[in-house]
Coordinates of C-alpha atoms in Angstrom, one line a residue:
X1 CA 71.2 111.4 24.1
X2 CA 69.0 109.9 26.6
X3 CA 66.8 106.8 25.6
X4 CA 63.2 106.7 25.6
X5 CA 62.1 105.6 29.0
X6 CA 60.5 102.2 29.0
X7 CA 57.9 100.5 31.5
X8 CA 55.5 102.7 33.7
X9 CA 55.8 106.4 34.0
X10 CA 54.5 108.0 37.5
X11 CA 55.7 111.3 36.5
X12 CA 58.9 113.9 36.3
X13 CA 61.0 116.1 38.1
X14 CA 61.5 119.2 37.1
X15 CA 62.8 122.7 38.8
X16 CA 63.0 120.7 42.2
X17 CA 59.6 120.1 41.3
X18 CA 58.0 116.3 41.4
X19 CA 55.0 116.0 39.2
X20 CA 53.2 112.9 40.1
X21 CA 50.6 111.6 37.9
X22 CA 47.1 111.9 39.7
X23 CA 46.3 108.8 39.3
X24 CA 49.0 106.8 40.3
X25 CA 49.3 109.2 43.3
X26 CA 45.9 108.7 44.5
X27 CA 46.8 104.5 44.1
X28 CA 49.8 104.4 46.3
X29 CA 47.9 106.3 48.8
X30 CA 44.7 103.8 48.7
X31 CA 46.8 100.9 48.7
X32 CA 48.4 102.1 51.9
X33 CA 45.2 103.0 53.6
X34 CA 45.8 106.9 53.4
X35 CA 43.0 108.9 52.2
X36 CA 43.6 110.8 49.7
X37 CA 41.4 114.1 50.2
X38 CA 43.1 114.3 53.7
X39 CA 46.6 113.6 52.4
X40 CA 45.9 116.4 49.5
X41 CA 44.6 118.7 52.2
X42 CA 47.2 118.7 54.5
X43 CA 50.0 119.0 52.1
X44 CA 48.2 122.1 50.1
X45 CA 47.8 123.5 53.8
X46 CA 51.7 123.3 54.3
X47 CA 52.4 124.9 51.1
X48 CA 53.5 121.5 50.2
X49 CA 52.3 121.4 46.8
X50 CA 51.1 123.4 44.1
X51 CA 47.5 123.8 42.7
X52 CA 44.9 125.6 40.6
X53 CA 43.3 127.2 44.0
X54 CA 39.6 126.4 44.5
X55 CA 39.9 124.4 41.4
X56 CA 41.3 121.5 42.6
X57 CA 44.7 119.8 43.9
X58 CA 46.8 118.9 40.6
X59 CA 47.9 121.1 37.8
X60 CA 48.9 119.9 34.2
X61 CA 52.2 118.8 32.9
X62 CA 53.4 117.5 29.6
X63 CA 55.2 114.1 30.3
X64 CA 56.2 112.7 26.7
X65 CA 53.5 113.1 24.4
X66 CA 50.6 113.1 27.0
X67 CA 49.1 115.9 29.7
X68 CA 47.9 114.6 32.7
X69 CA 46.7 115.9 36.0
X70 CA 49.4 115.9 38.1
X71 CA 50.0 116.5 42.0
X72 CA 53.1 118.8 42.1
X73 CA 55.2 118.4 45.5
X74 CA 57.7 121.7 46.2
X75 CA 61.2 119.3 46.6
X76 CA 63.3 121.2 48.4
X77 CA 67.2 122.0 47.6
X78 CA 69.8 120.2 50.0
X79 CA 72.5 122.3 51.5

């Protein structure tokens, strides 16, 4: 068995998917200088990550007991 995790939590990986909490996303990018909406942008337009559509650029995951908004990068398999 696996322990709990302990300390922060900025998301999972799962089915060579990263979920990244929104939130925590969205910080890294501020603190170095990025803008988010632009980052966001061009990734979606690269088929970089996955999204509701026109609803906006995260989708929902369960990570423990909660459900946040989560960006979800497409990881790709190494050969």
């Amino acid at each position: 068995d696996l322990a709990a995790p302990t300390g922060e939590i900025y998301g999972v990986i799962d089915d060579f998917k990263a979920y990244i909490i929104y939130a925590t996303f969205c910080k890294a990018l501020e603190s170095a200088g990025y803008n988010k909406r632009a980052i966001l942008s061009y990734l979606r337009s690269q088929n970089l990550i996955e999204d509701r559509g026109d609803k906006g650029y995260t989708k929902t995951k369960r990570i423990g007991v909660s459900t946040p908004q989560c960006v979800v990068l497409t990881l790709r398999e190494q050969n």
